[in-house]
Amino acid sequence: MKGKMKKLFALALAAIMVLAMGMTALASGADATDQETPQNMTITIKNPQMVKGDGDEETVATYTAYKIFTATTDGTNVAYKLDSTSAIYNTLVGLNEEAQKSAGISLTSTTAEGEYNVEVVSAPTFAAYLKKQNWNGTDGIVGQSQTDSEGKVESVTITVPADKNGYYFVNTNSGALANLNTVTGNIEIYDKNEAPDIEKTTTVTENSVEIGQKIPYTITGTVPSTVGYNKYDYVVTDTMSTGLTFNDDIVVKVGGAVVYENGEAVANAAVQVKTSEIGTATFEITFDMTKFATGSNVEISYSATVNEDAIDVDSVTNTAKLKYSNDPDNDKSTEESTEKKVTKYTASIIIDKVDADSKSGEDGNVTYSKKLSGAEFVLTKTVTANGQSVTKYYKYTPAQEAEGTTPAVEAKVEWVDDLDEATKVTTDGNGAARFDGLQDSQYTLVETKAPAGFNLLTEGVKVTVAGTTNDEGEPVKVNLTSVVENKAGTQLPSTGGIGTTIFYVVGGILVVGAGILLITKKRMSKSN
């Protein structure tokens, strides 16, 4: 009996063990199935450069990533170690303490053989050190070009194996300073050969402007790659010519966020603005671009008003220029972009009032020997309002300086509805008068008072103002001279002249004739 019980107990125990092993295997199988496969990581170069080959044909630059240090992370902290997997292991371990300092790093040996803890004391210095190394024959991961739908290369991707987390050096034959980045996931970098640049625009699309008109300007750019720099200066200088008055209304945005407004930077913003009234320099804005995300949009908006000095110059210009850092090892080294200019102008109509009867010559060689003073004009133009054509009158307000409690007045051109409000100009001894601060358009000169002894014009004089361009394609105004003829009036006879005498003479003749006729008739009656 006891023997049978032992056998049954042994069988039960064996069954339990088999079942347990099966469950363990099942659990192991479930873990293996549920566990995610580690994913490869990528380094994407967003603005790959083109380089010239032997035949001057351009090809995409080669980008190669070299693992310098091993990186381990807990999601927040990152620790770096130098071991034999480094592409430059033998070179770095051969550096003494002084050489390490010169290279911008510090190495401390660990308990593991051939392994060192790493501190990068100066990333710019270390990047410059790595750039000088001979990487020929060194194993690295070469990037692959990525093209858009039209076949144009838009990026280069370097694929890093999932188990190769680390501190990578990306080298290129484009001439750029190589990048240093920690790769524990997908990252994007920018080739430093892409020189930063700016664009300058205005919403005023016409080439011509009026006195008193406000012109809004916008300068745009992009935060450049600053890898390897402790500080990256990005300085925008704006200069306005004679004829423009800066309104001191700068607003600066980076990545859509306002960093400068109402005359001051927002808290902790790495932006400094200097404005100046000396000479023609208007303002200078300095950014430390290491404080902003690479690729973010930079936007500077402000405005200027056309003043009456614009009358005496060919054009009014607003010019912007960018100066930027170009050497992480020398924070004083900079380069400049090309100037970006917005050019406008304001035109004038000059009246040349002449006596039509003093005209001589023909076919473009016409001259007038007599100029007429005292002629009074207003200027009109036709505008469309609510679907109807409306006549507007030119009104010019000259600039006035502040005096006592009276505030300063800025010069401006307005277009009013009432003739009584219109500015009237009168020709001088040279027959000249003018309307200033005009945009290109069609105008009508209306004479409201004729020179003494001359008839008032019965119709307005049409004048079309249209600017031109110079050899550089920049718009240049045309001050249009309009010749306006007047004719002398015809003198009417006076009451003391022959106009009444003739009636007396004719009347006398009629009376004498009647007398002769009467006497003749009486003599004929007597003879009968």
XYZ file of C-alpha atoms in Angstrom:
528
model
C 0.000 0.000 0.000
C 2.753 2.350 0.948
C 4.592 1.519 -2.259
C 1.582 2.395 -4.379
C 1.139 5.706 -2.567
C 4.786 6.602 -3.205
C 4.353 5.866 -6.902
C 1.181 8.007 -7.119
C 2.898 10.895 -5.293
C 5.873 10.691 -7.642
C 3.629 10.761 -10.696
C 1.691 13.789 -9.346
C 4.908 15.643 -8.594
C 6.228 14.933 -12.087
C 2.996 16.186 -13.619
C 3.165 19.387 -11.593
C 6.777 19.975 -12.669
C 5.918 19.402 -16.344
C 2.969 21.781 -16.064
C 5.143 24.399 -14.341
C 7.795 24.105 -17.042
C 5.120 24.518 -19.699
C 3.791 27.640 -17.998
C 7.285 29.043 -17.678
C 7.911 28.376 -21.340
C 4.563 29.964 -22.190
C 5.373 33.015 -20.087
C 8.781 33.263 -21.704
C 7.179 32.979 -25.084
C 4.697 35.743 -24.211
C 7.498 38.053 -23.038
C 9.436 37.427 -26.187
C 6.387 38.140 -28.306
C 5.385 41.329 -26.441
C 8.871 42.832 -26.232
C 9.445 45.595 -28.832
C 12.358 45.333 -31.203
C 14.833 48.193 -30.624
C 14.596 50.802 -33.365
C 17.467 52.315 -35.282
C 18.142 56.028 -34.763
C 18.720 58.691 -37.399
C 20.786 61.847 -37.795
C 19.112 63.991 -40.443
C 21.007 66.826 -42.146
C 18.227 69.245 -43.119
C 20.166 71.492 -45.484
C 22.763 69.379 -47.282
C 25.259 71.341 -49.338
C 26.430 70.814 -52.896
C 30.115 70.395 -53.709
C 31.922 70.555 -57.025
C 33.554 67.475 -58.458
C 36.531 67.169 -60.819
C 34.436 68.216 -63.798
C 32.863 71.167 -61.964
C 29.675 69.146 -61.687
C 27.900 69.623 -58.383
C 26.985 66.659 -56.216
C 25.588 66.387 -52.715
C 28.251 66.603 -50.022
C 29.196 63.417 -48.182
C 28.178 63.289 -44.513
C 29.749 60.668 -42.239
C 29.044 60.009 -38.543
C 31.787 58.695 -36.239
C 31.024 57.396 -32.765
C 33.328 59.158 -30.286
C 31.849 58.147 -26.904
C 29.346 55.587 -25.663
C 26.258 57.143 -24.079
C 23.927 55.637 -21.486
C 20.766 57.378 -20.338
C 17.944 56.895 -17.888
C 15.736 59.262 -19.813
C 16.994 62.334 -17.987
C 20.694 61.957 -17.279
C 23.356 60.969 -19.795
C 26.739 59.423 -18.969
C 29.576 59.219 -21.502
C 32.393 56.712 -21.661
C 35.353 56.293 -23.978
C 36.049 52.693 -24.920
C 37.513 50.737 -27.791
C 34.362 51.182 -29.896
C 35.330 54.826 -30.434
C 36.577 55.751 -33.894
C 39.288 57.858 -32.279
C 39.981 55.751 -29.160
C 43.713 55.272 -29.685
C 44.260 58.973 -30.345
C 42.370 60.200 -27.281
C 43.832 57.760 -24.755
C 47.275 58.889 -25.883
C 46.638 62.486 -24.771
C 48.258 63.652 -21.558
C 46.450 65.940 -19.157
C 47.675 69.100 -20.857
C 46.751 67.808 -24.314
C 43.302 66.819 -23.074
C 42.804 70.344 -21.790
C 43.831 71.761 -25.148
C 41.355 69.421 -26.852
C 38.537 70.545 -24.550
C 37.980 67.233 -22.752
C 38.860 65.428 -19.533
C 39.320 61.635 -19.283
C 39.231 59.613 -16.063
C 39.967 55.867 -16.070
C 37.374 53.498 -14.597
C 37.755 50.115 -12.910
C 37.024 48.455 -16.250
C 40.068 47.924 -18.369
C 40.354 50.316 -21.323
C 37.356 52.404 -20.297
C 37.265 56.100 -19.320
C 34.649 58.468 -17.964
C 34.426 61.556 -20.149
C 33.742 65.226 -19.498
C 33.549 67.599 -22.442
C 34.890 70.804 -20.944
C 34.446 72.873 -24.111
C 32.317 71.547 -26.964
C 33.571 74.211 -29.444
C 37.181 73.389 -28.627
C 36.597 69.655 -28.889
C 34.731 70.090 -32.192
C 37.628 72.104 -33.590
C 40.068 69.428 -32.377
C 38.100 66.633 -34.055
C 37.815 68.602 -37.265
C 41.612 68.660 -37.583
C 41.943 64.870 -37.321
C 42.640 62.656 -40.300
C 39.487 60.595 -40.770
C 40.603 58.835 -43.940
C 40.286 55.100 -43.540
C 38.311 55.431 -40.314
C 35.090 53.476 -40.188
C 32.020 55.680 -40.075
C 28.346 55.641 -41.037
C 27.801 57.394 -44.377
C 24.552 59.284 -44.907
C 22.094 58.601 -47.682
C 20.435 61.351 -49.733
C 16.668 61.813 -49.460
C 14.861 63.364 -52.424
C 11.506 65.085 -52.856
C 8.860 64.284 -55.477
C 10.836 66.223 -58.105
C 14.070 64.366 -57.440
C 15.722 67.246 -55.609
C 17.840 66.315 -52.583
C 16.174 67.829 -49.523
C 18.057 66.027 -46.728
C 20.661 63.406 -45.893
C 19.931 60.661 -43.371
C 22.570 58.816 -41.335
C 21.124 55.649 -39.783
C 22.632 54.716 -36.397
C 22.076 51.108 -35.159
C 19.724 50.807 -32.190
C 22.468 49.549 -29.879
C 24.968 52.285 -30.786
C 23.843 55.171 -28.544
C 26.634 57.660 -28.282
C 28.259 61.014 -28.769
C 28.745 61.355 -32.535
C 30.966 63.499 -34.655
C 29.466 64.296 -38.087
C 32.060 65.233 -40.661
C 31.507 66.468 -44.216
C 33.475 67.388 -47.314
C 31.407 70.560 -47.736
C 33.902 72.556 -45.668
C 31.584 73.113 -42.728
C 32.631 72.834 -39.128
C 31.578 69.327 -38.126
C 28.742 68.727 -35.677
C 28.852 67.068 -32.275
C 25.620 65.526 -31.038
C 24.401 63.029 -28.494
C 22.431 60.359 -30.325
C 19.963 58.517 -28.106
C 17.070 59.034 -30.550
C 16.350 60.730 -33.850
C 17.977 64.161 -34.232
C 18.263 66.887 -36.880
C 21.330 69.008 -37.604
C 22.168 71.747 -40.101
C 25.238 72.070 -42.288
C 27.066 75.204 -41.167
C 27.979 75.986 -44.756
C 24.515 77.488 -44.998
C 25.293 81.132 -44.306
C 22.422 82.819 -42.536
C 20.639 85.495 -44.505
C 17.711 87.874 -44.174
C 14.917 89.186 -46.374
C 13.319 92.620 -46.224
C 9.779 93.387 -47.405
C 6.932 95.877 -47.109
C 3.204 95.566 -47.669
C 3.279 98.781 -49.729
C 3.479 97.298 -53.214
C 3.565 100.585 -55.153
C 6.940 102.152 -55.953
C 5.592 105.606 -55.110
C 4.414 106.976 -51.772
C 2.881 110.202 -50.459
C 4.281 112.589 -47.879
C 2.947 111.504 -44.486
C 2.380 107.904 -45.575
C 3.353 105.197 -43.079
C 5.399 102.344 -44.565
C 5.479 99.051 -42.604
C 8.651 96.966 -42.987
C 9.455 93.350 -42.077
C 12.874 91.676 -41.815
C 12.819 87.874 -41.712
C 15.493 85.252 -41.124
C 16.085 81.834 -39.559
C 17.938 80.772 -36.428
C 21.145 79.138 -37.750
C 22.823 76.041 -36.405
C 24.979 77.022 -33.432
C 26.447 73.619 -32.564
C 29.993 74.144 -31.304
C 29.429 77.775 -30.281
C 29.347 79.061 -26.721
C 27.877 82.303 -28.100
C 26.596 83.071 -31.592
C 26.029 86.727 -32.433
C 23.393 87.520 -35.047
C 23.252 91.301 -35.548
C 20.661 93.035 -37.747
C 21.371 96.682 -38.616
C 18.777 98.872 -40.301
C 19.508 102.210 -41.984
C 16.980 104.718 -43.291
C 17.740 107.392 -45.858
C 16.761 111.046 -45.882
C 13.021 111.312 -46.356
C 12.051 108.617 -43.828
C 11.259 109.080 -40.130
C 11.597 105.971 -37.948
C 8.534 105.400 -35.755
C 10.406 103.495 -33.006
C 7.840 100.675 -32.979
C 9.996 97.547 -33.233
C 8.469 94.144 -32.496
C 10.750 91.078 -32.570
C 9.542 87.486 -32.708
C 11.514 84.230 -32.674
C 9.644 81.036 -33.410
C 6.404 83.034 -33.312
C 6.974 84.197 -29.732
C 7.468 87.917 -28.983
C 10.921 88.567 -27.500
C 10.998 92.378 -27.839
C 8.136 94.891 -27.802
C 7.297 98.381 -26.533
C 10.948 99.345 -26.250
C 12.136 96.433 -24.118
C 12.950 92.740 -24.285
C 10.724 90.194 -22.588
C 12.131 88.487 -19.501
C 15.313 86.476 -20.129
C 15.190 87.040 -23.896
C 18.641 86.971 -25.519
C 17.926 90.125 -27.549
C 19.377 93.627 -27.324
C 18.078 96.604 -29.311
C 19.905 99.893 -29.786
C 18.254 102.803 -31.575
C 20.114 105.867 -32.800
C 19.283 109.345 -34.054
C 22.882 109.984 -35.098
C 23.445 110.119 -38.848
C 21.173 107.789 -40.783
C 21.562 104.600 -38.676
C 18.199 103.763 -37.172
C 18.591 100.621 -35.066
C 20.720 97.567 -34.335
C 19.360 94.284 -32.936
C 21.724 91.684 -31.474
C 20.650 88.079 -30.795
C 22.573 85.305 -29.051
C 21.289 82.517 -31.257
C 22.546 79.742 -28.957
C 19.479 80.535 -26.834
C 16.986 79.772 -29.603
C 15.948 76.597 -31.433
C 17.722 76.011 -34.736
C 15.451 76.590 -37.722
C 13.050 78.889 -35.863
C 11.743 81.880 -37.789
C 13.066 85.338 -36.903
C 10.755 88.287 -37.611
C 11.456 91.981 -37.030
C 8.614 94.391 -37.810
C 8.582 98.208 -37.595
C 7.547 101.256 -39.641
C 8.705 104.617 -40.979
C 6.823 107.695 -42.185
C 7.642 109.567 -45.387
C 8.650 113.110 -44.449
C 8.962 116.280 -46.554
C 12.701 115.760 -47.104
C 11.634 113.079 -49.589
C 10.683 115.899 -51.980
C 14.311 116.803 -52.616
C 15.770 113.308 -53.210
C 15.411 110.802 -56.037
C 14.256 108.034 -53.713
C 13.819 107.019 -50.092
C 15.508 103.773 -49.100
C 15.468 101.444 -46.119
C 18.470 99.111 -45.984
C 19.037 96.094 -43.716
C 22.225 94.086 -43.193
C 23.102 90.975 -41.169
C 26.391 90.319 -39.376
C 26.878 86.855 -37.880
C 29.447 84.687 -36.098
C 31.408 82.284 -38.289
C 34.067 80.721 -36.043
C 33.269 78.949 -32.745
C 36.901 79.302 -31.672
C 36.902 83.083 -32.142
C 33.832 84.961 -30.924
C 35.126 88.135 -32.620
C 35.152 86.577 -36.090
C 32.114 87.533 -38.180
C 30.809 87.726 -41.721
C 28.160 89.935 -43.312
C 25.275 89.200 -45.640
C 24.473 91.259 -48.697
C 22.399 94.373 -48.047
C 18.644 94.103 -48.500
C 17.015 97.338 -49.652
C 13.469 98.607 -50.128
C 13.258 101.702 -52.349
C 10.326 104.089 -52.754
C 9.924 107.646 -54.040
C 7.527 110.575 -53.948
C 6.943 112.749 -57.042
C 5.982 116.357 -57.857
C 3.990 118.174 -60.526
C 5.608 121.467 -61.556
C 3.440 123.992 -63.416
C 5.011 126.116 -66.177
C 2.475 128.891 -66.861
C 3.022 130.650 -70.208
C 1.455 133.138 -72.629
C 0.239 131.134 -75.605
C 0.930 134.023 -77.980
C 4.639 134.084 -77.003
C 5.194 130.628 -78.434
C 7.938 130.018 -80.978
C 9.463 126.932 -82.585
C 7.860 123.565 -83.213
C 8.278 119.773 -83.014
C 9.789 119.552 -79.558
C 11.717 122.797 -79.756
C 8.907 125.016 -78.561
C 9.767 127.935 -76.285
C 7.713 130.668 -74.681
C 9.156 134.115 -74.210
C 6.550 135.204 -71.656
C 5.876 133.474 -68.350
C 2.744 134.304 -66.400
C 2.530 134.979 -62.684
C -0.576 135.131 -60.536
C -2.318 132.036 -61.902
C -3.948 129.991 -59.128
C -4.434 126.212 -59.302
C -5.804 123.288 -57.299
C -5.004 119.632 -57.984
C -7.664 116.925 -58.226
C -7.824 113.210 -58.811
C -10.694 110.810 -59.337
C -11.169 107.922 -56.941
C -13.788 105.197 -56.761
C -15.914 105.114 -53.618
C -18.914 102.824 -53.186
C -18.836 102.053 -56.883
C -18.963 105.714 -57.913
C -16.289 108.080 -59.235
C -15.563 110.895 -56.797
C -13.374 113.967 -57.284
C -10.897 114.601 -54.469
C -8.799 117.721 -53.855
C -5.131 117.819 -52.848
C -4.381 119.252 -49.399
C -0.822 119.662 -48.132
C 0.071 120.308 -44.485
C 3.701 121.388 -43.985
C 5.719 120.201 -40.990
C 5.822 122.460 -37.954
C 8.065 122.211 -34.923
C 6.567 122.197 -31.453
C 6.266 125.636 -29.921
C 5.136 126.227 -26.357
C 2.081 124.098 -25.754
C 1.559 123.604 -29.480
C 2.666 120.084 -30.488
C 4.780 119.385 -33.536
C 3.005 118.679 -36.804
C 4.267 116.155 -39.351
C 4.029 117.022 -43.037
C 1.342 115.107 -44.892
C -0.699 114.931 -48.088
C -4.444 114.433 -47.829
C -7.272 114.205 -50.352
C -10.387 116.114 -49.292
C -13.913 116.511 -50.657
C -14.297 120.277 -50.323
C -12.659 122.790 -52.665
C -12.460 125.279 -49.801
C -10.099 122.920 -47.922
C -7.880 122.328 -50.946
C -4.338 123.688 -51.152
C -4.078 126.431 -53.790
C -0.757 127.250 -55.414
C 0.021 130.486 -57.304
C 2.570 130.847 -60.089
C 5.539 133.107 -59.374
C 7.387 135.544 -61.645
C 8.833 132.593 -63.560
C 5.364 131.172 -64.137
C 6.161 128.283 -61.763
C 4.146 126.562 -59.024
C 4.206 122.965 -57.761
C 2.345 120.181 -56.006
C 4.661 117.869 -54.000
C 4.588 114.493 -52.260
C 2.579 112.601 -54.869
C 2.166 108.967 -55.834
C 2.114 107.802 -59.430
C -1.384 108.471 -60.742
C -3.438 110.583 -63.148
C -4.229 114.079 -61.895
C -6.030 117.171 -63.165
C -4.747 120.744 -62.772
C -7.712 123.072 -62.322
C -7.153 126.831 -62.735
C -9.214 128.740 -60.170
C -7.794 132.209 -60.973
C -6.266 133.434 -64.248
C -3.351 135.884 -64.530
C -4.419 139.518 -64.931
C -5.402 140.223 -68.529
C -5.851 136.551 -69.434
C -8.873 134.301 -69.708
C -9.536 131.557 -67.153
C -9.070 128.033 -68.509
C -12.406 126.423 -69.274
C -11.097 122.838 -68.834
C -8.694 121.119 -66.458
C -5.261 119.983 -67.635
C -4.713 116.197 -67.386
C -1.325 115.161 -65.969
C -0.065 111.556 -65.613
C 2.759 110.966 -63.113
C 4.730 107.747 -63.633
C 8.190 106.986 -62.297
C 10.998 105.067 -63.957
C 13.929 102.840 -62.960
C 17.678 103.386 -62.881
C 20.448 101.142 -64.246
C 20.190 98.901 -61.175
C 16.464 98.442 -61.684
C 15.606 100.579 -58.670
C 12.554 102.855 -58.948
C 13.272 106.566 -59.433
C 10.691 109.332 -59.392
C 9.912 111.773 -62.196
C 9.136 115.395 -61.330
C 6.726 116.166 -64.145
C 6.668 119.701 -65.621
C 3.326 120.586 -67.160
C 3.218 123.519 -69.596
C -0.079 125.385 -69.213
C -0.952 128.002 -71.827
C -3.206 131.032 -71.316
C -4.505 133.429 -73.957
C -5.070 137.134 -73.489
C -8.671 138.370 -73.386
C -10.131 140.533 -76.279
C -10.720 144.200 -75.300
C -14.345 145.361 -75.606
C -15.154 148.899 -76.890
C -15.560 151.633 -74.240
C -18.592 154.039 -73.903
C -16.477 157.121 -74.851
C -15.164 155.691 -78.085
C -16.402 155.504 -81.640
C -19.127 153.210 -80.565
C -21.457 156.217 -79.655
C -20.055 158.778 -82.125
C -21.116 156.701 -85.057
C -24.711 156.927 -83.935
C -24.528 160.741 -83.802
C -23.062 160.949 -87.309
C -25.587 158.575 -88.826
C -28.442 160.401 -87.076
C -27.248 163.754 -88.408
C -27.095 162.441 -91.971
C -30.627 161.112 -91.698
C -31.947 164.463 -90.432
C -30.264 166.385 -93.280
C -31.598 163.930 -95.845
C -35.113 164.260 -94.495
C -34.894 168.076 -94.768
C -33.714 167.924 -98.354
C -36.491 165.529 -99.243
C -39.152 167.805 -97.679
C -37.944 170.989 -99.539
C -37.841 169.153 -102.858
C -41.363 167.886 -102.386
C -42.744 171.445 -101.682
C -41.116 172.930 -104.812
C -42.625 170.227 -106.933
C -46.100 171.035 -105.514
C -45.835 174.791 -106.392
C -44.747 174.144 -109.946
C -47.817 172.051 -110.508
